[in-house]
XYZ file of C-alpha atoms in Angstrom:
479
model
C -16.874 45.771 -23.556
C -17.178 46.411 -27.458
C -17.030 49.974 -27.285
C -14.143 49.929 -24.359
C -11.741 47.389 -26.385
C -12.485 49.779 -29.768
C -11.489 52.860 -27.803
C -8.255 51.282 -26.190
C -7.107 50.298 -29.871
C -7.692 53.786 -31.400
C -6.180 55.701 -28.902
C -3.005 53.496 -27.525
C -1.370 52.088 -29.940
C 1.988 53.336 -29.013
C 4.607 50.848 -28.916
C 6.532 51.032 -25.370
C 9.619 52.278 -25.009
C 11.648 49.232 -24.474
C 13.314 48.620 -20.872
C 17.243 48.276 -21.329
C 17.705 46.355 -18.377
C 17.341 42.758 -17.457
C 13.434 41.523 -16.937
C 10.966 42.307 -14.672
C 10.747 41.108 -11.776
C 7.112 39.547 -10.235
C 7.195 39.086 -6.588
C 9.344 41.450 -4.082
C 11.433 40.896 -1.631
C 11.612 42.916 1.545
C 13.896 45.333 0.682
C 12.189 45.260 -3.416
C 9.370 47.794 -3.874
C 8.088 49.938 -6.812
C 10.946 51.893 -7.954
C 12.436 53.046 -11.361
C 14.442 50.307 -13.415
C 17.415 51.795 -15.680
C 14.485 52.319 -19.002
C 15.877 54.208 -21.560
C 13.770 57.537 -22.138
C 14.446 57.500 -25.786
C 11.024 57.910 -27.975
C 10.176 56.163 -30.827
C 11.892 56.345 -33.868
C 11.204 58.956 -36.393
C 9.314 56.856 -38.989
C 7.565 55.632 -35.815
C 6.122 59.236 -34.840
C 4.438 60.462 -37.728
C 2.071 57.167 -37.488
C 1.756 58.229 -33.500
C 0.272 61.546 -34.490
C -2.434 60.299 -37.147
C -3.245 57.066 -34.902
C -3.013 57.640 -31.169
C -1.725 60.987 -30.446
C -0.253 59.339 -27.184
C 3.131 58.250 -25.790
C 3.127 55.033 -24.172
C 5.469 55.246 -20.947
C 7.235 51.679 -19.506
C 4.708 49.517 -17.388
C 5.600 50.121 -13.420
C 7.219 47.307 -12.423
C 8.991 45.985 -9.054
C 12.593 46.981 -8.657
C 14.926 47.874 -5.867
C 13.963 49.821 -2.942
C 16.566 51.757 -2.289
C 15.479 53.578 0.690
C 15.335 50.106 2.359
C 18.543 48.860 0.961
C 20.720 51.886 2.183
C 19.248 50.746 5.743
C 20.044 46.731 5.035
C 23.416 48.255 4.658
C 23.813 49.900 7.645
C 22.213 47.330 9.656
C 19.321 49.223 10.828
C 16.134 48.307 8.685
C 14.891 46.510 11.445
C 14.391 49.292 13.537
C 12.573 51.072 11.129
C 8.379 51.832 11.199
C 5.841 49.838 9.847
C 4.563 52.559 7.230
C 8.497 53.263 5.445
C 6.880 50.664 2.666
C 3.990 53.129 2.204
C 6.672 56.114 2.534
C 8.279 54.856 -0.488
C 5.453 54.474 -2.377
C 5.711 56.231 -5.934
C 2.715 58.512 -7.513
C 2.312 59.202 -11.210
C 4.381 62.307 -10.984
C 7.511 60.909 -9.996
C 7.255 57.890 -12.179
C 6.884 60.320 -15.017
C 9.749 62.619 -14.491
C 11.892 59.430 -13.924
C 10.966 57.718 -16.905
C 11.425 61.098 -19.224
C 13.957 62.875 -17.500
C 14.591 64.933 -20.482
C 10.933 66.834 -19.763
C 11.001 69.736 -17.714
C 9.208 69.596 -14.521
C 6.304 72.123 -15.171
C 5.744 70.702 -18.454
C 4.711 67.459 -16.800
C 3.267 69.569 -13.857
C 1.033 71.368 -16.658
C 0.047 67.921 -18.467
C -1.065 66.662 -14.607
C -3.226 70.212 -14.233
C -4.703 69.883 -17.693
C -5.699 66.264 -16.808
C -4.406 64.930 -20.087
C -2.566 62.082 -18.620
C -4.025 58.429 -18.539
C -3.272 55.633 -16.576
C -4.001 52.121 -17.796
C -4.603 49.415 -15.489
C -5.680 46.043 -15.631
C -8.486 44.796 -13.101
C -10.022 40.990 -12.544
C -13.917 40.398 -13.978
C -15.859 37.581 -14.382
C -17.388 36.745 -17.454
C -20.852 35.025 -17.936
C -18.681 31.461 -17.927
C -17.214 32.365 -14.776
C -14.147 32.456 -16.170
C -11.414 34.885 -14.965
C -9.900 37.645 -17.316
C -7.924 40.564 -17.259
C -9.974 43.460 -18.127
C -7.805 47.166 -18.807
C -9.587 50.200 -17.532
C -7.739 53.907 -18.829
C -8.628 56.582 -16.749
C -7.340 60.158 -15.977
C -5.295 59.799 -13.284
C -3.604 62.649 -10.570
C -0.498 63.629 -10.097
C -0.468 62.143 -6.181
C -2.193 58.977 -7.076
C -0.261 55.808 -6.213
C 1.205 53.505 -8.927
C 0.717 49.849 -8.763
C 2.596 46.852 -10.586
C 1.690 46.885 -14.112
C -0.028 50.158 -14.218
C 0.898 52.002 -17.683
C 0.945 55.812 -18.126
C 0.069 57.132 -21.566
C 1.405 60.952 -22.471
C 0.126 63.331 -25.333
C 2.448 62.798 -28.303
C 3.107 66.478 -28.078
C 5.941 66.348 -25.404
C 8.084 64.412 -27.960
C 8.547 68.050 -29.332
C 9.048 69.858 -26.323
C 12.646 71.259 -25.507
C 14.774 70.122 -22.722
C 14.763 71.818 -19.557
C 18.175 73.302 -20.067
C 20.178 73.784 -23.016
C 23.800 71.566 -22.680
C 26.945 73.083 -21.716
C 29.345 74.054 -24.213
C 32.806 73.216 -23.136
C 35.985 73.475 -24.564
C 38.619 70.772 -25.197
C 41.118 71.777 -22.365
C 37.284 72.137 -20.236
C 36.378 68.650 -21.064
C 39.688 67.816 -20.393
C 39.897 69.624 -16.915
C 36.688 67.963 -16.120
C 37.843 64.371 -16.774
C 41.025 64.752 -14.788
C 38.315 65.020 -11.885
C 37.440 62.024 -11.473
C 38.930 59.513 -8.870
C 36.839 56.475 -9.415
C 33.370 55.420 -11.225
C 31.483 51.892 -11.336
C 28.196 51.161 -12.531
C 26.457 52.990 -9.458
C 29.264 55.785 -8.218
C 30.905 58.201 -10.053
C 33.578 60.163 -7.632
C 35.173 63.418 -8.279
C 37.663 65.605 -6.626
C 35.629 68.944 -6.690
C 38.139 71.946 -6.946
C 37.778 75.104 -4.704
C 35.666 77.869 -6.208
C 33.698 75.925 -8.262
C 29.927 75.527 -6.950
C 28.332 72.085 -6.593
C 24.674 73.112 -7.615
C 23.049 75.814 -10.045
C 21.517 78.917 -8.423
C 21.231 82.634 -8.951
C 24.218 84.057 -10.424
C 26.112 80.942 -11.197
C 26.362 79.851 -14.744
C 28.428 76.649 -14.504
C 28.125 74.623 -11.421
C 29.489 71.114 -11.199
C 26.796 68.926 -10.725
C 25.504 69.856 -14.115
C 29.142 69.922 -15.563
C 29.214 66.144 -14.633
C 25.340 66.300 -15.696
C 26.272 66.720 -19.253
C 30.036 65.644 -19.745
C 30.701 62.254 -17.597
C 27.509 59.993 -18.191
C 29.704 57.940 -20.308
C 27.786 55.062 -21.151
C 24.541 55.613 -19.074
C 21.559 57.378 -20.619
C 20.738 59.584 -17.135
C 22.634 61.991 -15.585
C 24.807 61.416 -12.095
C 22.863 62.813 -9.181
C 24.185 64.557 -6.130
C 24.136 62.584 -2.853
C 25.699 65.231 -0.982
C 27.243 68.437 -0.569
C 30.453 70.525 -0.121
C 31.173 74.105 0.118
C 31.895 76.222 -3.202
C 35.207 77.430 -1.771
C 35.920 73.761 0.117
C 37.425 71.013 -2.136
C 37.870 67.384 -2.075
C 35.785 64.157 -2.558
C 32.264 63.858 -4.065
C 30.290 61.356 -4.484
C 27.396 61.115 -7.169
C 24.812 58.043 -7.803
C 24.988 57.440 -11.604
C 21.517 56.130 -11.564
C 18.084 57.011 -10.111
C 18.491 54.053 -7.587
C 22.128 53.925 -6.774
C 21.582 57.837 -5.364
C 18.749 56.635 -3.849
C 20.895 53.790 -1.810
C 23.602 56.838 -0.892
C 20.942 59.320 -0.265
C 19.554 56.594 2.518
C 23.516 55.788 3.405
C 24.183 59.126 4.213
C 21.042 60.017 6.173
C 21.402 56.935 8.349
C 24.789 57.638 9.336
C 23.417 61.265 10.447
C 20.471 59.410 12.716
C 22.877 57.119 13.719
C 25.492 59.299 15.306
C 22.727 61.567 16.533
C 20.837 58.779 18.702
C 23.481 56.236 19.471
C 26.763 55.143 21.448
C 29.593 56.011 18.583
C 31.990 53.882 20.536
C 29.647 51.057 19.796
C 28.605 51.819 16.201
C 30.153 50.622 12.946
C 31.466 53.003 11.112
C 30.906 52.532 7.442
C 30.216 55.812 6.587
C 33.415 57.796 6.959
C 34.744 61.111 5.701
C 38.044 63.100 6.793
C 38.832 66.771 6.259
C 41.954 68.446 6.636
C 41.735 72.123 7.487
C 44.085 74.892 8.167
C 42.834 76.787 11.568
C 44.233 79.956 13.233
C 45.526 79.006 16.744
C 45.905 75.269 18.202
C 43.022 73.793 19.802
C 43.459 73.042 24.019
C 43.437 69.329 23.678
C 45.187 67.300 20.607
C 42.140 65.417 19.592
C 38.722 65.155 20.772
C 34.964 64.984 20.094
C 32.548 67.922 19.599
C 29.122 67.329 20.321
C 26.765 70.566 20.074
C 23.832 71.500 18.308
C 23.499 74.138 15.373
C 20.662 76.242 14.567
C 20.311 78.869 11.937
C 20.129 82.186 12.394
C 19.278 85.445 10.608
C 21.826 88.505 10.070
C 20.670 92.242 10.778
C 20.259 92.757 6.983
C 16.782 90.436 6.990
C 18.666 88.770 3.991
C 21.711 86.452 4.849
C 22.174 83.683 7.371
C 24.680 82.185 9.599
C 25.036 78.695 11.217
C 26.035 79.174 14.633
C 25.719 76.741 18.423
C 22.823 76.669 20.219
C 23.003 77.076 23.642
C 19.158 76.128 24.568
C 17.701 74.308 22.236
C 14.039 74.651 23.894
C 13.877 77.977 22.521
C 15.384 77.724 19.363
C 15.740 75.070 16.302
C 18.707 73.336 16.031
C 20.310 69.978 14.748
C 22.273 67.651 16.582
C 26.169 67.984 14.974
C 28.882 65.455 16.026
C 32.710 65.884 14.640
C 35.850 63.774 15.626
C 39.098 66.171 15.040
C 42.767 65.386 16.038
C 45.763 67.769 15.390
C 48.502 66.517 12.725
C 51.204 69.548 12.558
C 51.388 72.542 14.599
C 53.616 75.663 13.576
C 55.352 77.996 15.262
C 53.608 80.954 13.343
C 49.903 80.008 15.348
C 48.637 77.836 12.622
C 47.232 74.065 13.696
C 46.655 71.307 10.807
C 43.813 69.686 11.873
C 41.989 66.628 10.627
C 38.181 66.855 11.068
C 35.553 63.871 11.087
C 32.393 64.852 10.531
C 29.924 62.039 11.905
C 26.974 63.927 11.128
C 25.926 65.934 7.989
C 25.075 69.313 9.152
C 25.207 72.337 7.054
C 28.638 74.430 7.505
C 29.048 71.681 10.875
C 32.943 71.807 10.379
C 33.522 75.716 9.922
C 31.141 76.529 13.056
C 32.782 73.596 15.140
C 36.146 75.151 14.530
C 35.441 78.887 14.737
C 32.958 78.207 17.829
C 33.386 75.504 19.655
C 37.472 74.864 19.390
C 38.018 78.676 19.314
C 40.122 77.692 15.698
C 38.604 79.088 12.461
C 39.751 77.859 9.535
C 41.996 79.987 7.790
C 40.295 81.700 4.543
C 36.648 81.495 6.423
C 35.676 84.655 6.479
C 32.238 84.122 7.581
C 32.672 82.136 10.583
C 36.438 83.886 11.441
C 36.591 87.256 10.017
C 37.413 88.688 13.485
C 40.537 86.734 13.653
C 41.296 87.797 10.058
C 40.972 91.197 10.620
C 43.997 90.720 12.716
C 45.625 88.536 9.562
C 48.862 89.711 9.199
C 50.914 88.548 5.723
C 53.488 85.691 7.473
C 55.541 85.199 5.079
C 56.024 87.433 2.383
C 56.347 85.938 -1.072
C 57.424 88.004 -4.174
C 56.393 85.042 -6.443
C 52.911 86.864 -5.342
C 53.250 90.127 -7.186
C 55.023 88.029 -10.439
C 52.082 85.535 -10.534
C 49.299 88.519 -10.132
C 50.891 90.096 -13.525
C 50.999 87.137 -15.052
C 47.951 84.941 -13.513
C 46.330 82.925 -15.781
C 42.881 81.592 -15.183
C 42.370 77.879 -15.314
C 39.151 75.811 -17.533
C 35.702 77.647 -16.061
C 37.288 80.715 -15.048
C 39.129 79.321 -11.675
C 42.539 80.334 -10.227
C 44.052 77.681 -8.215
C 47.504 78.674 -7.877
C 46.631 81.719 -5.747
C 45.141 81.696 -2.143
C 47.970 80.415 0.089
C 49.206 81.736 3.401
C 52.156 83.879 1.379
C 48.683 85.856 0.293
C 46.723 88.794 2.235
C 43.988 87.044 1.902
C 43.930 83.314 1.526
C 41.380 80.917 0.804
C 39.591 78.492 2.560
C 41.469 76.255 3.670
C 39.416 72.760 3.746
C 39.779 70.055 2.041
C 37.764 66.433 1.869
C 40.972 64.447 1.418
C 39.827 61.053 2.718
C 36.564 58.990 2.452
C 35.478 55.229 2.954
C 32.238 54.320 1.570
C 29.918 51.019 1.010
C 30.393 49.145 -1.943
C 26.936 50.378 -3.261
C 27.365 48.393 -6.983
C 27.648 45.123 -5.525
C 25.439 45.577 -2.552
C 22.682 46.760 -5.664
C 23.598 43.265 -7.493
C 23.014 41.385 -4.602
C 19.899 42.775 -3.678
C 18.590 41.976 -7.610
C 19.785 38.306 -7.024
C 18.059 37.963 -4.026
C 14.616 37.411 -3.380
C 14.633 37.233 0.550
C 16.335 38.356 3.136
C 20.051 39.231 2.562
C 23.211 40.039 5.182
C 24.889 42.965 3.986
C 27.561 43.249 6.816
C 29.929 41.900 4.926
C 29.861 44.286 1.401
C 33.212 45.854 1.207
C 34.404 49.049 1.756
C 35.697 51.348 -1.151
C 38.553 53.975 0.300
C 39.191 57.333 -1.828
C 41.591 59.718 -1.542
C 42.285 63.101 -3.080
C 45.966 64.964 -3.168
C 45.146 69.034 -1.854
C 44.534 71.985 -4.057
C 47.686 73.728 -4.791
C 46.947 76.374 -2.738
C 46.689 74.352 0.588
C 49.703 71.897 -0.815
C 51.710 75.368 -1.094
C 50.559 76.378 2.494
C 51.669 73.048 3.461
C 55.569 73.218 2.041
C 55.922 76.657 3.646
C 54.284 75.599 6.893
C 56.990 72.371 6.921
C 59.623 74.628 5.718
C 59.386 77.268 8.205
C 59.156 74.177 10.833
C 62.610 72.730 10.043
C 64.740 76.200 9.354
């Protein structure tokens, strides 16, 4: 005992980093489990560090403590936690590796990888002994501990000192002052759990090969605000598409969505929609080439991925027997709202399920419509595109085009052009009050009815290049 208590003082004596949010709780209720609280990741103060490296050469991490589940809350909300399995509490448990990268967000992945390799990260936990009086106490035990090992209520993970000087996984953007502005404009709405932009067309929503500026890190970097982590992507639209997205400003907020949107997926996949609340909904208005047979309707196929003669590239396409081949079960609602005289239908699309390019295949495929500017999914009836209506203003605004922030041209891409843009567009989008369903669910320490959390309704006005479209379209309609 001596020699343990002399070994715990020399080597931790880092002070904690200080939890910015309200205390902890002790006892969970069912939809509370061990998640990440809003810490802040900052270190120790300067004055602070240079004792750190002559005493303890470590850096003390926030004790795990009970939170919000938010894989079980997005299911409260939907109504459907009770038909969920007896091991989702075990599903959600959280291992050393993710409660590190959530409490230091600002280390890069393999660095923390690397530490959990190297075994140089401890875990400090305290355990019940008896003394010779019989007399209960709390004894701490530090031990090496894995990057899969499971993290229990007052556990405490202790980093080498080192990683205060590491560097930051990526270097921040550098934007300019009509950039920032540009990216501000953006947004539509933001509480303490949601932030909501109105992505513009061209403009990719994640980082990849090739792309130097994509949006989620845009909003990453530029539209914290207030909050010391970065808004995280719930879902996903198209780099050419446009409209409404939706990003949890906090780890457990994007959990909550992340579990929103899945469930309304499962949901429309295994269940009467007649019968089925719908408080998940999105709307899409797309251009298509043709009219569809019937003026609204439900599509109901399944979509499997396939890969293109070059070994390289892939395609979403219908399924026709799924015992042979993957697929995904992909439900969309779609109505007409203008036809035109010149074979073009304005159609709005409801996708009820989340599938990977589920609107563009339902459209091209299944309704015989693709969606004007999709050349993937349509290029044979755009290799049969033939100008409509010609516009001079084209050649004038070719000479004189000038690119918007990050590079994008939005005021080209209409139907007056030879070849036009995609033309779809999230304009509409009802979603869970997530903030105050997250409040409630702190309050409460038993069971709570979320049926009656209200709805928050978003709109965004079209990209000029499918607002142009429109004018002409209505235009041509009343000459």
């Amino acid at each position: 005992m001596a020699v343990h208590s002399l070994l715990r003082r020399v080597l931790f004596r880092s002070p904690p980093i200080i939890p910015s949010s309200a205390g902890v709780r002790t006892a969970a209720a069912p939809y509370h489990d061990v998640q990440m609280k809003n810490y802040s990741t900052e270190f120790t103060k300067a004055e602070d560090q240079n004792t750190e490296n002559k005493k303890g050469k470590w850096l003390t991490l926030p004790p795990f403590s009970i939170t919000v589940n938010g894989a079980s809350l997005g299911k409260d909300i939907v109504g459907r936690r009770q038909s969920t399995s007896e091991g989702d509490a075990n599903a959600s448990t959280t291992t050393a590796l993710k409660w590190v990268t959530q409490c230091c967000p600002q280390l890069p992945r393999s660095l923390v990888q690397k530490l959990f390799r190297l075994r140089q990260v401890r875990r400090e936990t305290s355990e019940d002994s008896f003394s010779d009086q019989d007399v209960q106490a709390p004894v701490s035990r530090v031990k090496r501990v894995a990057a899969k090992d499971s993290m229990k209520p007052g556990d405490t993970i202790h980093l080498p000192i080192s990683v205060q000087s590491s560097p930051i996984e990526k270097p921040e953007c550098i934007c300019s002052e009509e950039e920032l502005k540009f990216l501000h404009d953006l947004e539509l709405y933001k509480d303490s759990a949601i932030i909501v932009i109105n992505k513009p067309p061209g403009m990719p929503v994640q980082g990849g090969i090739g792309i130097k500026r994509s949006l989620d890190e845009l909003v990453g970097t530029y539209l914290r605000h207030d909050f010391s982590e970065p808004p995280r992507l719930v879902h996903r639209l198209d780099r050419d598409s446009s409209g409404i997205l939706v990003l949890g400003r906090t780890q457990l907020s994007a959990t909550v969505l992340h579990s929103v949107f899945r469930e309304k997926t499962f949901i429309a996949s295994n269940s009467d929609l007649k019968s089925e609340k719908r408080f998940l909904q999105r709307k899409y208005w797309a251009l298509v080439i043709g009219t569809p047979r019937r003026p609204q309707g439900l599509i109901t196929v399944p979509l499997g991925k396939v890969v293109m003669d070059d070994g390289r590239s892939e395609r979403i396409t219908v399924v026709e027997n799924v015992t042979n081949m993957p697929s995904q079960h992909a439900v969309t609602e779609y109505r007409v709202l203008e036809s035109s005289t010149h074979g073009l239908t304005w159609l709005e699309l409801s996708p009820l399920t989340g599938r990977k390019h589920q609107l563009r295949v339902h459209c091209a495929e299944v309704l015989g419509t693709p969606i004007v500017g999709d050349y993937k999914y349509g290029w044979q009836a755009h290799k049969k595109w033939t100008q409509i209506f010609s516009n001079v203003e084209e050649k004038t605004e070719n000479l004189n085009k000038k690119l918007l922030p990050f590079g994008l041209d939005l005021e080209s891409g209409s139907i007056s052009y030879k070849q036009p843009n995609l033309h779809l567009h999230c304009k509409k989008m009802v979603l869970p009050d997530v903030s105050s369903a997250i409040k409630r669910a702190h309050d409460s320490h038993s069971d709570y009815d979320f049926g009656d959390i209200k709805s928050l309704k978003f709109g965004a006005p079209l990209p000029p290049h499918m607002q142009r479209s429109w004018d002409i379209l209505c235009n041509s309609n009343n000459i």
